[in-house]
């Protein structure tokens, strides 16, 4: 039996606990039916932690996150906390986690399921078979660079300033993640920047090119201007495997790619840190959606984004590729059978609750393991 892997689960607020409840059932299934076992602990984050401890992320919870092999996060926030002090708002719990764990590589896959091809705004033939991953640098660049601010000039006009800044170390560590991912995917990295008009773009291209030549010649590397990359994403998205981009371009490209697939309830994500001496990377996995207060507590939430985040955790933190594929295949087959939560309903499909979607996934896992 494989060694215990430790996972800290932070369900959070709104639909977070509901969707995480279904993932817990799948984790139990793995514990009972597969080689690997998990040492799972659960804690509060966001509004739930604020209610209990007066802070959206307690020091104890942060210490548990630091010690865990991986963190699985639900969602945080809700109207109840609109009047909380800014530094104690639920989202601050997530931001602090990302910062303290130094999670600099945000991974957003865009994967289409044949049964949901009609949910995309693009033609089915353009997105059929789509399976790409955007790796976005998430702790530097123009969102953090100094100087920044809005000033009033002597003539009375106002001027806004943001600064795009990257060091070679920041570029190479996120590029390493992209090359490593490509190695367990289809072996291709497209690096997107604007080297034609930006100094950081010139440096980005240079660092990525040299890193590729030094360590990753088994991976195919192509450079693409970020604006062209956006066009190619909606013209012929299946040409991509891994797209590597800075914070700003990655933000835009990943939202664009996400919508190729249709629903928010289907989108997983991960954020990774640097590997330590033993090769272990700090990592946090979470659905892209928020706490959906409009449907919370009604049994309407789609648990698949959270479940697919758990599949990413198995793949990228624990190298359990077969186990991750079991979940992805179960999702594919359940969707094919016409079982749908409200957000992904289609003509002729059966509308089910969060819990019944969980039942369907477990039945499918049983079938695959039989
Ligand atoms: P949201 O993602 O919570 O919801 C947007 C819409 O999508 C809603 O209509 C919701 O019902 C629907 N939806 C989202 N996830 C779904 C799911 N799994 N199944 C079915 N339908 C789903 O975004 P929002 O409404 O802008 O924000 C609500 C709260 O969540 C806010 O407090 C916001 O700050 C917070 N938020 C948190 C995170 C996070 O925890 N990472 C991310 C985004 C927003």
mmCIF file of C-alpha atoms and ligand atoms in Angstrom:
data_model
loop_
_atom_site.group_PDB
_atom_site.id
_atom_site.type_symbol
_atom_site.label_atom_id
_atom_site.label_comp_id
_atom_site.label_asym_id
_atom_site.label_seq_id
_atom_site.Cartn_x
_atom_site.Cartn_y
_atom_site.Cartn_z
ATOM 1 C CA UNK A 1 0.000 0.000 0.000
ATOM 2 C CA UNK A 2 1.341 3.448 -0.949
ATOM 3 C CA UNK A 3 2.344 5.820 1.850
ATOM 4 C CA UNK A 4 -0.259 8.156 3.313
ATOM 5 C CA UNK A 5 -0.576 11.460 1.505
ATOM 6 C CA UNK A 6 -1.731 14.385 3.608
ATOM 7 C CA UNK A 7 -4.454 16.660 2.281
ATOM 8 C CA UNK A 8 -5.843 19.695 4.071
ATOM 9 C CA UNK A 9 -9.425 20.382 3.028
ATOM 10 C CA UNK A 10 -10.781 23.919 3.389
ATOM 11 C CA UNK A 11 -14.429 23.907 2.243
ATOM 12 C CA UNK A 12 -15.049 27.603 2.996
ATOM 13 C CA UNK A 13 -18.400 29.286 2.466
ATOM 14 C CA UNK A 14 -21.588 29.122 0.376
ATOM 15 C CA UNK A 15 -21.547 26.122 -1.964
ATOM 16 C CA UNK A 16 -17.944 25.280 -0.920
ATOM 17 C CA UNK A 17 -18.998 22.802 1.800
ATOM 18 C CA UNK A 18 -21.682 21.282 -0.485
ATOM 19 C CA UNK A 19 -19.363 20.541 -3.398
ATOM 20 C CA UNK A 20 -16.567 19.462 -1.064
ATOM 21 C CA UNK A 21 -18.963 16.982 0.565
ATOM 22 C CA UNK A 22 -19.118 15.116 -2.749
ATOM 23 C CA UNK A 23 -15.326 15.157 -3.086
ATOM 24 C CA UNK A 24 -15.050 13.665 0.419
ATOM 25 C CA UNK A 25 -17.212 10.758 -0.768
ATOM 26 C CA UNK A 26 -14.839 10.209 -3.704
ATOM 27 C CA UNK A 27 -11.797 10.397 -1.412
ATOM 28 C CA UNK A 28 -13.413 7.730 0.798
ATOM 29 C CA UNK A 29 -13.978 5.642 -2.319
ATOM 30 C CA UNK A 30 -10.256 5.883 -3.184
ATOM 31 C CA UNK A 31 -9.290 4.990 0.389
ATOM 32 C CA UNK A 32 -11.433 1.844 0.186
ATOM 33 C CA UNK A 33 -10.866 0.777 -3.383
ATOM 34 C CA UNK A 34 -7.403 1.868 -4.536
ATOM 35 C CA UNK A 35 -3.791 1.354 -3.484
ATOM 36 C CA UNK A 36 -3.317 4.866 -2.185
ATOM 37 C CA UNK A 37 -4.742 6.168 1.101
ATOM 38 C CA UNK A 38 -5.115 9.749 2.210
ATOM 39 C CA UNK A 39 -4.648 11.400 5.539
ATOM 40 C CA UNK A 40 -7.332 14.088 5.337
ATOM 41 C CA UNK A 41 -7.834 16.920 7.788
ATOM 42 C CA UNK A 42 -10.430 19.650 7.457
ATOM 43 C CA UNK A 43 -10.446 23.225 8.708
ATOM 44 C CA UNK A 44 -12.241 26.544 8.397
ATOM 45 C CA UNK A 45 -11.388 29.339 5.983
ATOM 46 C CA UNK A 46 -13.023 32.550 4.756
ATOM 47 C CA UNK A 47 -16.281 33.695 6.327
ATOM 48 C CA UNK A 48 -16.624 30.447 8.289
ATOM 49 C CA UNK A 49 -13.232 31.063 9.927
ATOM 50 C CA UNK A 50 -14.087 34.723 10.508
ATOM 51 C CA UNK A 51 -17.278 33.683 12.338
ATOM 52 C CA UNK A 52 -15.422 31.151 14.481
ATOM 53 C CA UNK A 53 -12.068 32.882 15.092
ATOM 54 C CA UNK A 54 -12.477 36.508 13.969
ATOM 55 C CA UNK A 55 -10.026 36.004 11.087
ATOM 56 C CA UNK A 56 -10.465 34.452 7.602
ATOM 57 C CA UNK A 57 -7.313 32.347 8.064
ATOM 58 C CA UNK A 58 -6.047 31.459 11.551
ATOM 59 C CA UNK A 59 -2.339 30.876 12.186
ATOM 60 C CA UNK A 60 -3.136 27.252 13.058
ATOM 61 C CA UNK A 61 -4.841 26.710 9.714
ATOM 62 C CA UNK A 62 -1.940 28.353 7.911
ATOM 63 C CA UNK A 63 0.509 26.069 9.737
ATOM 64 C CA UNK A 64 -1.599 23.038 8.732
ATOM 65 C CA UNK A 65 -1.533 24.234 5.108
ATOM 66 C CA UNK A 66 2.259 24.612 5.253
ATOM 67 C CA UNK A 67 2.616 21.067 6.582
ATOM 68 C CA UNK A 68 0.162 19.368 4.190
ATOM 69 C CA UNK A 69 1.242 17.707 0.932
ATOM 70 C CA UNK A 70 -1.611 19.538 -0.778
ATOM 71 C CA UNK A 71 -4.518 21.850 0.037
ATOM 72 C CA UNK A 72 -7.959 21.406 -1.495
ATOM 73 C CA UNK A 73 -9.973 24.621 -1.260
ATOM 74 C CA UNK A 74 -13.718 25.153 -1.844
ATOM 75 C CA UNK A 75 -14.798 28.776 -2.151
ATOM 76 C CA UNK A 76 -15.104 31.783 0.118
ATOM 77 C CA UNK A 77 -17.234 34.886 0.451
ATOM 78 C CA UNK A 78 -20.839 35.945 0.576
ATOM 79 C CA UNK A 79 -23.096 38.946 1.222
ATOM 80 C CA UNK A 80 -23.024 38.265 4.976
ATOM 81 C CA UNK A 81 -19.425 39.537 4.997
ATOM 82 C CA UNK A 82 -19.898 42.630 2.834
ATOM 83 C CA UNK A 83 -19.440 44.872 5.866
ATOM 84 C CA UNK A 84 -16.461 43.028 7.386
ATOM 85 C CA UNK A 85 -13.272 45.131 7.636
ATOM 86 C CA UNK A 86 -11.339 44.936 4.354
ATOM 87 C CA UNK A 87 -8.350 43.097 5.844
ATOM 88 C CA UNK A 88 -10.677 40.496 7.392
ATOM 89 C CA UNK A 89 -12.865 39.796 4.373
ATOM 90 C CA UNK A 90 -13.210 36.118 3.421
ATOM 91 C CA UNK A 91 -11.128 36.535 0.210
ATOM 92 C CA UNK A 92 -8.196 37.655 2.353
ATOM 93 C CA UNK A 93 -7.964 34.102 3.691
ATOM 94 C CA UNK A 94 -7.271 32.818 0.189
ATOM 95 C CA UNK A 95 -4.891 35.652 -0.701
ATOM 96 C CA UNK A 96 -2.897 35.095 2.490
ATOM 97 C CA UNK A 97 -2.675 31.361 1.816
ATOM 98 C CA UNK A 98 -1.360 31.968 -1.704
ATOM 99 C CA UNK A 99 1.157 34.509 -0.449
ATOM 100 C CA UNK A 100 2.445 32.573 2.569
ATOM 101 C CA UNK A 101 2.766 29.338 0.580
ATOM 102 C CA UNK A 102 4.512 31.356 -2.168
ATOM 103 C CA UNK A 103 2.285 29.898 -4.866
ATOM 104 C CA UNK A 104 3.486 31.527 -8.061
ATOM 105 C CA UNK A 105 2.245 29.255 -10.849
ATOM 106 C CA UNK A 106 -1.473 29.263 -11.517
ATOM 107 C CA UNK A 107 -2.674 26.340 -13.638
ATOM 108 C CA UNK A 108 -5.974 26.590 -15.466
ATOM 109 C CA UNK A 109 -6.892 23.693 -17.714
ATOM 110 C CA UNK A 110 -9.478 24.067 -20.454
ATOM 111 C CA UNK A 111 -10.881 20.694 -21.343
ATOM 112 C CA UNK A 112 -14.014 19.975 -23.319
ATOM 113 C CA UNK A 113 -16.353 17.083 -22.672
ATOM 114 C CA UNK A 114 -18.106 15.810 -25.799
ATOM 115 C CA UNK A 115 -21.452 15.776 -23.982
ATOM 116 C CA UNK A 116 -21.159 19.526 -23.270
ATOM 117 C CA UNK A 117 -19.837 20.732 -26.637
ATOM 118 C CA UNK A 118 -23.032 22.705 -27.210
ATOM 119 C CA UNK A 119 -22.403 24.795 -24.048
ATOM 120 C CA UNK A 120 -19.505 26.585 -25.769
ATOM 121 C CA UNK A 121 -19.991 29.751 -27.789
ATOM 122 C CA UNK A 122 -17.693 28.255 -30.457
ATOM 123 C CA UNK A 123 -18.660 25.663 -33.047
ATOM 124 C CA UNK A 124 -18.405 22.074 -31.734
ATOM 125 C CA UNK A 125 -15.903 21.115 -34.475
ATOM 126 C CA UNK A 126 -13.530 23.891 -33.308
ATOM 127 C CA UNK A 127 -13.420 22.807 -29.673
ATOM 128 C CA UNK A 128 -13.905 19.032 -29.912
ATOM 129 C CA UNK A 129 -10.960 17.314 -28.208
ATOM 130 C CA UNK A 130 -9.720 20.531 -26.600
ATOM 131 C CA UNK A 131 -7.336 19.831 -23.716
ATOM 132 C CA UNK A 132 -4.990 22.698 -22.922
ATOM 133 C CA UNK A 133 -3.376 24.101 -19.807
ATOM 134 C CA UNK A 134 -2.587 27.744 -19.121
ATOM 135 C CA UNK A 135 0.307 28.363 -16.738
ATOM 136 C CA UNK A 136 0.089 31.925 -15.452
ATOM 137 C CA UNK A 137 2.720 33.610 -13.295
ATOM 138 C CA UNK A 138 0.653 34.845 -10.352
ATOM 139 C CA UNK A 139 2.826 36.725 -7.845
ATOM 140 C CA UNK A 140 4.621 39.367 -9.904
ATOM 141 C CA UNK A 141 4.245 41.520 -13.019
ATOM 142 C CA UNK A 142 2.104 44.563 -13.509
ATOM 143 C CA UNK A 143 -0.357 43.731 -10.706
ATOM 144 C CA UNK A 144 2.438 44.089 -8.134
ATOM 145 C CA UNK A 145 5.146 46.246 -9.746
ATOM 146 C CA UNK A 146 6.212 49.575 -8.249
ATOM 147 C CA UNK A 147 5.814 52.478 -8.762
ATOM 148 C CA UNK A 148 2.061 52.448 -9.050
ATOM 149 C CA UNK A 149 -0.655 54.929 -8.224
ATOM 150 C CA UNK A 150 -2.638 57.890 -9.489
ATOM 151 C CA UNK A 151 -1.090 61.326 -9.187
ATOM 152 C CA UNK A 152 -2.208 64.857 -9.978
ATOM 153 C CA UNK A 153 0.166 66.687 -12.309
ATOM 154 C CA UNK A 154 1.126 70.376 -11.926
ATOM 155 C CA UNK A 155 -1.302 71.251 -14.747
ATOM 156 C CA UNK A 156 -4.159 69.647 -12.816
ATOM 157 C CA UNK A 157 -4.495 66.561 -15.044
ATOM 158 C CA UNK A 158 -4.243 63.171 -13.378
ATOM 159 C CA UNK A 159 -1.883 60.358 -14.339
ATOM 160 C CA UNK A 160 -2.190 56.635 -13.518
ATOM 161 C CA UNK A 161 0.913 54.446 -13.368
ATOM 162 C CA UNK A 162 1.401 50.683 -13.201
ATOM 163 C CA UNK A 163 4.762 49.023 -13.605
ATOM 164 C CA UNK A 164 5.362 45.735 -15.377
ATOM 165 C CA UNK A 165 8.437 44.179 -13.804
ATOM 166 C CA UNK A 166 9.931 40.681 -13.911
ATOM 167 C CA UNK A 167 13.232 39.215 -12.783
ATOM 168 C CA UNK A 168 14.876 36.325 -14.618
ATOM 169 C CA UNK A 169 14.310 34.120 -11.531
ATOM 170 C CA UNK A 170 10.577 34.814 -11.516
ATOM 171 C CA UNK A 171 10.361 33.929 -15.192
ATOM 172 C CA UNK A 172 12.462 30.781 -15.042
ATOM 173 C CA UNK A 173 10.674 29.258 -12.032
ATOM 174 C CA UNK A 174 7.269 29.513 -13.672
ATOM 175 C CA UNK A 175 8.685 28.349 -17.012
ATOM 176 C CA UNK A 176 10.076 25.269 -15.215
ATOM 177 C CA UNK A 177 6.521 24.437 -14.149
ATOM 178 C CA UNK A 178 5.281 24.764 -17.724
ATOM 179 C CA UNK A 179 8.020 22.487 -19.119
ATOM 180 C CA UNK A 180 7.459 19.896 -16.367
ATOM 181 C CA UNK A 181 3.729 19.878 -17.073
ATOM 182 C CA UNK A 182 4.245 19.536 -20.799
ATOM 183 C CA UNK A 183 6.385 16.487 -20.098
ATOM 184 C CA UNK A 184 3.427 14.638 -18.520
ATOM 185 C CA UNK A 185 1.026 15.974 -21.162
ATOM 186 C CA UNK A 186 1.687 16.233 -24.915
ATOM 187 C CA UNK A 187 5.161 17.758 -24.828
ATOM 188 C CA UNK A 188 4.580 21.271 -26.148
ATOM 189 C CA UNK A 189 4.896 24.740 -24.550
ATOM 190 C CA UNK A 190 3.689 27.950 -26.185
ATOM 191 C CA UNK A 191 5.206 30.955 -24.413
ATOM 192 C CA UNK A 192 3.096 34.092 -24.845
ATOM 193 C CA UNK A 193 4.458 37.628 -24.396
ATOM 194 C CA UNK A 194 4.862 40.890 -26.295
ATOM 195 C CA UNK A 195 8.591 40.850 -27.017
ATOM 196 C CA UNK A 196 7.869 43.103 -30.001
ATOM 197 C CA UNK A 197 6.883 46.058 -27.792
ATOM 198 C CA UNK A 198 7.813 45.315 -24.154
ATOM 199 C CA UNK A 199 11.197 45.014 -22.425
ATOM 200 C CA UNK A 200 9.804 42.412 -20.001
ATOM 201 C CA UNK A 201 8.675 40.515 -23.083
ATOM 202 C CA UNK A 202 12.219 40.509 -24.491
ATOM 203 C CA UNK A 203 13.584 39.240 -21.163
ATOM 204 C CA UNK A 204 10.758 36.674 -20.883
ATOM 205 C CA UNK A 205 11.527 35.234 -24.336
ATOM 206 C CA UNK A 206 15.268 35.170 -23.662
ATOM 207 C CA UNK A 207 14.977 33.414 -20.274
ATOM 208 C CA UNK A 208 12.483 30.831 -21.574
ATOM 209 C CA UNK A 209 14.632 30.135 -24.660
ATOM 210 C CA UNK A 210 17.797 29.619 -22.595
ATOM 211 C CA UNK A 211 16.053 27.450 -19.997
ATOM 212 C CA UNK A 212 14.631 25.314 -22.793
ATOM 213 C CA UNK A 213 18.053 24.879 -24.419
ATOM 214 C CA UNK A 214 19.696 24.042 -21.088
ATOM 215 C CA UNK A 215 17.198 21.555 -19.646
ATOM 216 C CA UNK A 216 14.104 20.882 -21.708
ATOM 217 C CA UNK A 217 15.028 20.096 -25.304
ATOM 218 C CA UNK A 218 12.686 17.082 -25.202
ATOM 219 C CA UNK A 219 9.793 19.597 -25.110
ATOM 220 C CA UNK A 220 8.723 21.514 -28.216
ATOM 221 C CA UNK A 221 8.860 25.256 -27.477
ATOM 222 C CA UNK A 222 7.165 27.945 -29.532
ATOM 223 C CA UNK A 223 6.940 31.684 -28.851
ATOM 224 C CA UNK A 224 3.788 33.596 -29.702
ATOM 225 C CA UNK A 225 2.811 37.219 -29.206
ATOM 226 C CA UNK A 226 0.074 37.329 -26.571
ATOM 227 C CA UNK A 227 -2.411 39.108 -28.850
ATOM 228 C CA UNK A 228 -1.953 36.473 -31.533
ATOM 229 C CA UNK A 229 -2.327 33.799 -28.840
ATOM 230 C CA UNK A 230 -5.729 35.259 -27.914
ATOM 231 C CA UNK A 231 -6.774 35.086 -31.567
ATOM 232 C CA UNK A 232 -5.498 31.541 -31.959
ATOM 233 C CA UNK A 233 -7.383 30.482 -28.818
ATOM 234 C CA UNK A 234 -10.704 31.253 -30.457
ATOM 235 C CA UNK A 235 -9.628 30.303 -33.995
ATOM 236 C CA UNK A 236 -7.946 26.929 -33.477
ATOM 237 C CA UNK A 237 -7.601 26.173 -29.751
ATOM 238 C CA UNK A 238 -6.688 22.504 -30.158
ATOM 239 C CA UNK A 239 -3.232 23.512 -31.489
ATOM 240 C CA UNK A 240 -2.168 24.222 -27.863
ATOM 241 C CA UNK A 241 -0.899 21.949 -25.110
ATOM 242 C CA UNK A 242 0.642 24.180 -22.387
ATOM 243 C CA UNK A 243 0.468 27.982 -22.706
ATOM 244 C CA UNK A 244 2.915 29.908 -20.508
ATOM 245 C CA UNK A 245 2.238 33.580 -19.765
ATOM 246 C CA UNK A 246 2.900 36.354 -17.286
ATOM 247 C CA UNK A 247 0.354 37.563 -14.731
ATOM 248 C CA UNK A 248 -1.536 40.022 -16.938
ATOM 249 C CA UNK A 249 -1.600 38.070 -20.211
ATOM 250 C CA UNK A 250 -2.206 34.816 -18.294
ATOM 251 C CA UNK A 251 -5.190 36.359 -16.516
ATOM 252 C CA UNK A 252 -6.811 37.333 -19.790
ATOM 253 C CA UNK A 253 -5.886 34.216 -21.766
ATOM 254 C CA UNK A 254 -7.071 31.853 -19.006
ATOM 255 C CA UNK A 255 -10.496 33.475 -18.730
ATOM 256 C CA UNK A 256 -10.806 33.410 -22.500
ATOM 257 C CA UNK A 257 -9.818 29.717 -22.611
ATOM 258 C CA UNK A 258 -12.175 28.880 -19.736
ATOM 259 C CA UNK A 259 -15.175 30.116 -21.641
ATOM 260 C CA UNK A 260 -14.324 27.871 -24.585
ATOM 261 C CA UNK A 261 -15.640 25.046 -22.447
ATOM 262 C CA UNK A 262 -18.942 26.544 -21.271
ATOM 263 C CA UNK A 263 -19.788 26.378 -17.577
ATOM 264 C CA UNK A 264 -18.149 27.795 -14.463
ATOM 265 C CA UNK A 265 -19.321 24.698 -12.569
ATOM 266 C CA UNK A 266 -16.886 22.560 -14.594
ATOM 267 C CA UNK A 267 -13.611 24.481 -14.198
ATOM 268 C CA UNK A 268 -10.826 23.309 -11.871
ATOM 269 C CA UNK A 269 -7.535 25.085 -11.098
ATOM 270 C CA UNK A 270 -4.289 24.721 -9.184
ATOM 271 C CA UNK A 271 -1.613 27.054 -7.861
ATOM 272 C CA UNK A 272 1.876 25.650 -7.306
ATOM 273 C CA UNK A 273 4.971 26.808 -5.446
ATOM 274 C CA UNK A 274 8.646 25.895 -5.830
ATOM 275 C CA UNK A 275 9.795 22.354 -5.030
ATOM 276 C CA UNK A 276 11.683 21.871 -1.730
ATOM 277 C CA UNK A 277 14.840 19.692 -1.341
ATOM 278 C CA UNK A 278 12.741 16.527 -1.469
ATOM 279 C CA UNK A 279 11.030 17.674 -4.669
ATOM 280 C CA UNK A 280 7.719 18.350 -2.911
ATOM 281 C CA UNK A 281 5.886 21.402 -4.195
ATOM 282 C CA UNK A 282 3.451 23.359 -2.070
ATOM 283 C CA UNK A 283 0.135 23.350 -3.897
ATOM 284 C CA UNK A 284 -3.437 24.546 -3.596
ATOM 285 C CA UNK A 285 -6.283 23.191 -5.734
ATOM 286 C CA UNK A 286 -9.642 24.912 -6.095
ATOM 287 C CA UNK A 287 -12.602 25.263 -8.428
ATOM 288 C CA UNK A 288 -12.582 28.510 -10.416
ATOM 289 C CA UNK A 289 -16.117 29.388 -9.278
ATOM 290 C CA UNK A 290 -16.938 31.359 -6.142
ATOM 291 C CA UNK A 291 -19.316 30.627 -3.269
ATOM 292 C CA UNK A 292 -22.465 31.144 -5.406
ATOM 293 C CA UNK A 293 -24.641 32.566 -2.601
ATOM 294 C CA UNK A 294 -27.643 32.615 -4.968
ATOM 295 C CA UNK A 295 -27.824 28.814 -4.972
ATOM 296 C CA UNK A 296 -26.070 27.915 -1.691
ATOM 297 C CA UNK A 297 -27.901 25.425 0.516
ATOM 298 C CA UNK A 298 -30.337 24.420 -2.222
ATOM 299 C CA UNK A 299 -28.639 21.288 -3.502
ATOM 300 C CA UNK A 300 -28.173 22.914 -6.921
ATOM 301 C CA UNK A 301 -24.388 23.313 -7.011
ATOM 302 C CA UNK A 302 -22.370 21.405 -9.580
ATOM 303 C CA UNK A 303 -19.633 19.530 -7.680
ATOM 304 C CA UNK A 304 -17.626 18.617 -10.800
ATOM 305 C CA UNK A 305 -15.249 21.625 -10.793
ATOM 306 C CA UNK A 306 -14.228 20.762 -7.244
ATOM 307 C CA UNK A 307 -13.965 17.074 -8.101
ATOM 308 C CA UNK A 308 -11.823 17.838 -11.158
ATOM 309 C CA UNK A 309 -9.632 20.002 -8.878
ATOM 310 C CA UNK A 310 -9.108 16.898 -6.743
ATOM 311 C CA UNK A 311 -8.157 14.996 -9.927
ATOM 312 C CA UNK A 312 -5.550 17.698 -10.617
ATOM 313 C CA UNK A 313 -4.268 17.269 -7.061
ATOM 314 C CA UNK A 314 -3.802 13.536 -7.657
ATOM 315 C CA UNK A 315 -2.017 14.195 -10.943
ATOM 316 C CA UNK A 316 0.241 17.130 -10.095
ATOM 317 C CA UNK A 317 0.968 16.720 -6.362
ATOM 318 C CA UNK A 318 0.985 12.934 -6.076
ATOM 319 C CA UNK A 319 1.822 11.724 -9.615
ATOM 320 C CA UNK A 320 -1.270 9.500 -9.450
ATOM 321 C CA UNK A 321 -2.083 9.826 -13.133
ATOM 322 C CA UNK A 322 -4.168 6.653 -13.397
ATOM 323 C CA UNK A 323 -6.289 7.651 -10.415
ATOM 324 C CA UNK A 324 -6.798 11.144 -11.799
ATOM 325 C CA UNK A 325 -7.829 9.623 -15.131
ATOM 326 C CA UNK A 326 -10.393 7.424 -13.329
ATOM 327 C CA UNK A 327 -12.133 10.556 -12.036
ATOM 328 C CA UNK A 328 -11.944 12.363 -15.372
ATOM 329 C CA UNK A 329 -13.365 9.322 -17.155
ATOM 330 C CA UNK A 330 -16.145 9.012 -14.557
ATOM 331 C CA UNK A 331 -17.077 12.668 -15.166
ATOM 332 C CA UNK A 332 -17.034 12.117 -18.930
ATOM 333 C CA UNK A 333 -19.288 9.042 -18.703
ATOM 334 C CA UNK A 334 -21.747 10.591 -16.258
ATOM 335 C CA UNK A 335 -22.154 13.595 -18.557
ATOM 336 C CA UNK A 336 -22.550 11.290 -21.557
ATOM 337 C CA UNK A 337 -25.333 9.432 -19.718
ATOM 338 C CA UNK A 338 -27.293 12.700 -19.573
ATOM 339 C CA UNK A 339 -27.038 13.299 -15.807
ATOM 340 C CA UNK A 340 -26.724 17.080 -15.264
ATOM 341 C CA UNK A 341 -26.905 19.679 -12.537
ATOM 342 C CA UNK A 342 -28.961 22.768 -13.400
ATOM 343 C CA UNK A 343 -26.028 24.882 -14.633
ATOM 344 C CA UNK A 344 -25.172 22.400 -17.396
ATOM 345 C CA UNK A 345 -28.689 21.231 -18.297
ATOM 346 C CA UNK A 346 -29.370 20.471 -21.918
ATOM 347 C CA UNK A 347 -32.303 19.164 -23.945
ATOM 348 C CA UNK A 348 -33.297 15.618 -22.956
ATOM 349 C CA UNK A 349 -30.916 15.480 -19.963
ATOM 350 C CA UNK A 350 -31.906 14.512 -16.410
ATOM 351 C CA UNK A 351 -31.659 17.369 -13.900
ATOM 352 C CA UNK A 352 -30.142 16.154 -10.622
ATOM 353 C CA UNK A 353 -29.067 17.595 -7.264
ATOM 354 C CA UNK A 354 -25.485 18.005 -6.019
ATOM 355 C CA UNK A 355 -25.799 14.806 -4.026
ATOM 356 C CA UNK A 356 -27.274 12.745 -6.847
ATOM 357 C CA UNK A 357 -24.442 13.910 -9.117
ATOM 358 C CA UNK A 358 -22.092 12.547 -6.422
ATOM 359 C CA UNK A 359 -24.017 9.242 -6.436
ATOM 360 C CA UNK A 360 -23.652 9.016 -10.223
ATOM 361 C CA UNK A 361 -19.890 9.627 -10.052
ATOM 362 C CA UNK A 362 -19.447 6.923 -7.389
ATOM 363 C CA UNK A 363 -21.506 4.426 -9.427
ATOM 364 C CA UNK A 364 -19.318 5.176 -12.437
ATOM 365 C CA UNK A 365 -16.118 4.741 -10.400
ATOM 366 C CA UNK A 366 -17.457 1.375 -9.176
ATOM 367 C CA UNK A 367 -18.092 0.355 -12.787
ATOM 368 C CA UNK A 368 -14.579 1.305 -13.880
ATOM 369 C CA UNK A 369 -12.956 -0.470 -10.942
ATOM 370 C CA UNK A 370 -15.039 -3.666 -11.356
HETATM 371 P P1 LIG B 1 -19.699 32.780 -8.372
HETATM 372 O O1 LIG B 1 -18.698 31.985 -9.120
HETATM 373 O O2 LIG B 1 -19.891 32.425 -6.951
HETATM 374 O O3 LIG B 1 -21.110 32.644 -9.115
HETATM 375 C C1 LIG B 1 -21.373 33.131 -10.432
HETATM 376 C C2 LIG B 1 -22.620 32.427 -10.999
HETATM 377 O O4 LIG B 1 -22.288 31.077 -11.341
HETATM 378 C C3 LIG B 1 -23.772 32.342 -9.994
HETATM 379 O O5 LIG B 1 -24.983 32.486 -10.676
HETATM 380 C C4 LIG B 1 -23.659 30.948 -9.433
HETATM 381 O O6 LIG B 1 -24.889 30.403 -9.000
HETATM 382 C C5 LIG B 1 -23.095 30.156 -10.616
HETATM 383 N N1 LIG B 1 -22.218 29.067 -10.156
HETATM 384 C C6 LIG B 1 -20.953 29.200 -9.670
HETATM 385 N N2 LIG B 1 -20.472 28.000 -9.325
HETATM 386 C C7 LIG B 1 -21.425 27.105 -9.595
HETATM 387 C C8 LIG B 1 -21.520 25.697 -9.433
HETATM 388 N N3 LIG B 1 -20.519 24.960 -8.942
HETATM 389 N N4 LIG B 1 -22.673 25.078 -9.808
HETATM 390 C C9 LIG B 1 -23.687 25.778 -10.323
HETATM 391 N N5 LIG B 1 -23.660 27.115 -10.509
HETATM 392 C C10 LIG B 1 -22.549 27.768 -10.131
HETATM 393 O O7 LIG B 1 -19.275 34.305 -8.530
HETATM 394 P P2 LIG B 1 -19.934 35.613 -7.867
HETATM 395 O O8 LIG B 1 -21.422 35.472 -7.799
HETATM 396 O O9 LIG B 1 -19.347 36.736 -8.596
HETATM 397 O O10 LIG B 1 -19.355 35.660 -6.373
HETATM 398 C C11 LIG B 1 -20.041 35.146 -5.232
HETATM 399 C C12 LIG B 1 -19.109 35.203 -4.027
HETATM 400 O O11 LIG B 1 -17.988 34.325 -4.242
HETATM 401 C C13 LIG B 1 -18.519 36.589 -3.763
HETATM 402 O O12 LIG B 1 -18.461 36.787 -2.370
HETATM 403 C C14 LIG B 1 -17.115 36.508 -4.357
HETATM 404 O O13 LIG B 1 -16.231 37.383 -3.728
HETATM 405 C C15 LIG B 1 -16.772 35.061 -4.059
HETATM 406 N N6 LIG B 1 -15.749 34.475 -4.946
HETATM 407 C C16 LIG B 1 -14.886 33.610 -4.369
HETATM 408 C C17 LIG B 1 -13.946 32.963 -5.132
HETATM 409 C C18 LIG B 1 -13.041 31.965 -4.466
HETATM 410 O O14 LIG B 1 -13.338 31.523 -3.365
HETATM 411 N N7 LIG B 1 -11.945 31.571 -5.100
HETATM 412 C C19 LIG B 1 -13.887 33.173 -6.524
HETATM 413 C C20 LIG B 1 -14.811 34.039 -7.103
HETATM 414 C C21 LIG B 1 -15.755 34.685 -6.300
#
